[in-house]
Amino acid sequence: IEAARTTENKREMVAGLKEKFESSLLVTAINFEGLSVGQVKQLRRSLPEDVKLVMAKNTLAIKACEGTPHSEIGACLKGPNALLFVEENISEGLKAVSTLKKELQEEIPEGCLTYTGGSMEGKAFTDVEIKQLEKLPSKQELLAKIAGAIKAVPRKVAYGVKAVPNKVGYAAKALQDKLEEEQ
């Protein structure tokens, strides 16, 4: 936890947090009460590159989120919260938290590593809604699906173009066979 003691340190911390609030697609607050320093480090290491875990005083975080697309998150900043700033990989960032929670299930108290709230594009999210975001496909999965769909279109066109002459050929052959039978 960064200790912002002087007024200047507090201003710098608020400015840094404000920058993170403005650059993030999703921001969630996570209850971290009961996590050891080692477990917090383990969580940070498990997060994707574009996801940052920041621990700051709630009053400073509330000031920093004012005037940003995530101002709604200020209402859920009560008690020991860590802020999870996600720039792109929403599902991967959230899955990292839930995976660690499952791994540490026996070691951490109940309620630890739960979402106390979140915000995305000016909309507040509850714990249940955030867990639903975790089920979204990752950016890489979406790109793979799009690439597969794009690749399938020319193949279907080629099959369709090839099928027309084949069907005409089969029809002509059937007609010729029928005419030969009649003679």
Coordinates of C-alpha atoms in Angstrom, one line a residue:
I1 CA 0.0 0.0 0.0
E2 CA 1.4 3.3 -1.0
A3 CA 1.5 5.7 1.9
A4 CA 0.6 9.2 0.7
R5 CA 1.7 11.3 3.7
T6 CA 2.3 14.8 2.4
T7 CA -0.1 16.9 0.5
E8 CA 2.2 16.8 -2.5
N9 CA 2.3 13.0 -2.4
K10 CA -1.5 12.9 -2.1
R11 CA -1.8 15.1 -5.2
E12 CA 0.6 12.9 -7.2
M13 CA -1.3 9.8 -6.1
V14 CA -4.7 11.3 -7.1
A15 CA -3.3 12.4 -10.5
G16 CA -1.9 8.9 -11.1
L17 CA -5.2 7.3 -10.1
K18 CA -7.1 9.7 -12.3
E19 CA -5.0 8.8 -15.3
K20 CA -5.7 5.1 -14.6
F21 CA -9.4 5.8 -14.3
E22 CA -9.5 7.7 -17.6
S23 CA -7.5 5.0 -19.5
S24 CA -9.3 2.0 -18.2
L25 CA -12.3 0.3 -19.9
L26 CA -13.3 -1.4 -16.6
V27 CA -12.5 -0.6 -13.0
T28 CA -13.5 -2.9 -10.1
A29 CA -13.1 -2.6 -6.4
I30 CA -12.0 -5.8 -4.7
N31 CA -12.2 -6.6 -1.0
F32 CA -8.7 -7.7 -0.1
E33 CA -9.1 -7.9 3.7
G34 CA -7.3 -11.0 4.9
L35 CA -4.7 -11.3 2.0
S36 CA -1.0 -11.5 3.0
V37 CA 1.6 -9.4 1.2
G38 CA 2.8 -12.6 -0.6
Q39 CA -0.8 -13.3 -1.8
V40 CA -1.2 -9.8 -3.1
K41 CA 2.1 -10.2 -5.0
Q42 CA 0.8 -13.5 -6.3
L43 CA -2.3 -11.8 -7.6
R44 CA -0.4 -9.0 -9.2
R45 CA 1.9 -11.6 -11.0
S46 CA -1.2 -13.5 -12.3
L47 CA -2.8 -10.5 -13.9
P48 CA -2.4 -9.8 -17.7
E49 CA -0.1 -7.0 -18.7
D50 CA -2.9 -4.5 -19.3
V51 CA -4.5 -5.1 -15.9
K52 CA -3.2 -3.3 -12.8
L53 CA -4.1 -3.8 -9.2
V54 CA -3.7 -0.6 -7.1
M55 CA -4.2 -0.2 -3.4
A56 CA -5.0 3.4 -2.3
K57 CA -6.8 5.2 0.4
N58 CA -10.5 5.3 -0.4
T59 CA -10.7 9.1 0.0
L60 CA -7.9 9.6 -2.6
A61 CA -9.5 7.1 -5.0
I62 CA -12.9 8.8 -4.7
K63 CA -11.3 12.2 -5.5
A64 CA -9.5 10.6 -8.4
C65 CA -12.5 9.0 -10.0
E66 CA -14.6 12.3 -9.9
G67 CA -15.1 13.6 -13.4
T68 CA -14.0 10.4 -15.1
P69 CA -16.2 7.7 -16.8
H70 CA -15.8 5.7 -13.6
S71 CA -17.2 8.2 -11.1
E72 CA -19.9 5.7 -10.0
I73 CA -17.3 3.4 -8.4
G74 CA -16.8 6.0 -5.6
A75 CA -20.0 4.8 -3.9
C76 CA -18.6 1.3 -3.3
L77 CA -15.3 2.3 -1.9
K78 CA -15.8 1.5 1.8
G79 CA -13.4 -0.6 3.8
P80 CA -10.3 -2.4 2.5
N81 CA -10.5 -2.2 -1.3
A82 CA -8.0 -2.7 -4.0
L83 CA -8.8 -1.2 -7.4
L84 CA -8.5 -3.4 -10.5
F85 CA -7.9 -1.3 -13.6
V86 CA -8.6 -3.2 -16.9
E87 CA -7.6 -1.6 -20.2
E88 CA -8.7 -4.3 -22.7
N89 CA -8.7 -7.9 -21.5
I90 CA -11.7 -7.9 -19.3
S91 CA -12.4 -11.6 -19.0
E92 CA -8.7 -12.5 -18.6
G93 CA -8.2 -10.0 -15.8
L94 CA -11.3 -11.1 -13.9
K95 CA -10.5 -14.8 -14.4
A96 CA -7.1 -14.2 -12.8
V97 CA -8.8 -12.9 -9.7
S98 CA -11.3 -15.8 -9.5
T99 CA -8.6 -18.4 -10.2
L100 CA -6.5 -17.1 -7.3
K101 CA -9.6 -17.0 -5.1
K102 CA -10.1 -20.7 -5.9
E103 CA -6.5 -21.5 -5.2
L104 CA -6.5 -19.7 -1.9
Q105 CA -10.0 -20.8 -0.8
E106 CA -8.7 -22.6 2.3
E107 CA -6.3 -19.8 3.3
I108 CA -8.3 -16.6 3.0
P109 CA -11.4 -15.5 5.0
E110 CA -14.9 -15.6 3.4
G111 CA -15.6 -12.4 1.5
C112 CA -11.9 -11.9 0.6
L113 CA -11.3 -11.3 -3.2
T114 CA -15.0 -10.5 -3.8
Y115 CA -16.0 -7.5 -5.9
T116 CA -17.6 -4.7 -4.0
G117 CA -18.5 -2.9 -7.2
G118 CA -17.3 -1.8 -10.6
S119 CA -17.8 0.6 -13.4
M120 CA -17.6 0.4 -17.2
E121 CA -18.4 3.1 -19.7
G122 CA -20.3 5.2 -17.1
K123 CA -22.4 2.3 -15.8
A124 CA -22.1 0.9 -12.3
F125 CA -21.8 -2.9 -11.9
T126 CA -22.6 -5.2 -9.0
D127 CA -20.7 -8.2 -7.9
V128 CA -23.0 -10.5 -9.9
E129 CA -22.7 -8.4 -13.1
I130 CA -18.9 -8.4 -12.8
K131 CA -18.8 -12.2 -12.5
Q132 CA -20.9 -12.3 -15.7
L133 CA -18.3 -10.2 -17.5
E134 CA -15.8 -12.9 -16.6
K135 CA -17.7 -15.3 -18.9
L136 CA -17.1 -13.1 -22.0
P137 CA -14.7 -14.4 -24.6
S138 CA -11.2 -12.9 -24.5
K139 CA -10.1 -10.5 -27.2
Q140 CA -7.9 -13.2 -28.8
E141 CA -10.9 -15.6 -28.8
L142 CA -13.0 -13.0 -30.5
L143 CA -10.4 -12.3 -33.1
A144 CA -10.0 -16.0 -33.8
K145 CA -13.8 -16.3 -34.3
I146 CA -13.8 -13.3 -36.6
A147 CA -10.9 -14.7 -38.6
G148 CA -12.6 -18.0 -38.9
A149 CA -15.8 -16.4 -40.1
I150 CA -14.0 -14.3 -42.7
K151 CA -12.1 -17.4 -43.9
A152 CA -15.3 -19.4 -44.2
V153 CA -17.0 -16.8 -46.6
P154 CA -14.7 -17.3 -49.6
R155 CA -14.8 -21.1 -49.1
K156 CA -18.6 -21.1 -49.1
V157 CA -18.6 -18.9 -52.2
A158 CA -16.2 -21.3 -54.0
Y159 CA -18.4 -24.3 -53.1
G160 CA -21.4 -22.4 -54.4
V161 CA -19.8 -21.4 -57.6
K162 CA -18.5 -24.9 -58.2
A163 CA -21.9 -26.5 -57.3
V164 CA -23.8 -24.6 -60.1
P165 CA -21.9 -26.1 -63.0
N166 CA -21.9 -29.5 -61.3
K167 CA -25.7 -29.5 -60.9
V168 CA -26.1 -28.3 -64.5
G169 CA -23.8 -31.1 -65.6
Y170 CA -25.7 -33.7 -63.6
A171 CA -29.0 -32.4 -65.0
A172 CA -27.7 -32.6 -68.6
K173 CA -26.4 -36.1 -68.0
A174 CA -29.7 -37.2 -66.6
L175 CA -31.5 -35.7 -69.5
Q176 CA -29.2 -37.4 -72.0
D177 CA -29.7 -40.8 -70.3
K178 CA -33.5 -40.3 -70.4
L179 CA -33.4 -39.5 -74.1
E180 CA -31.3 -42.5 -74.8
E181 CA -33.7 -44.8 -72.9
E182 CA -36.7 -43.4 -74.9
Q183 CA -35.0 -44.2 -78.3

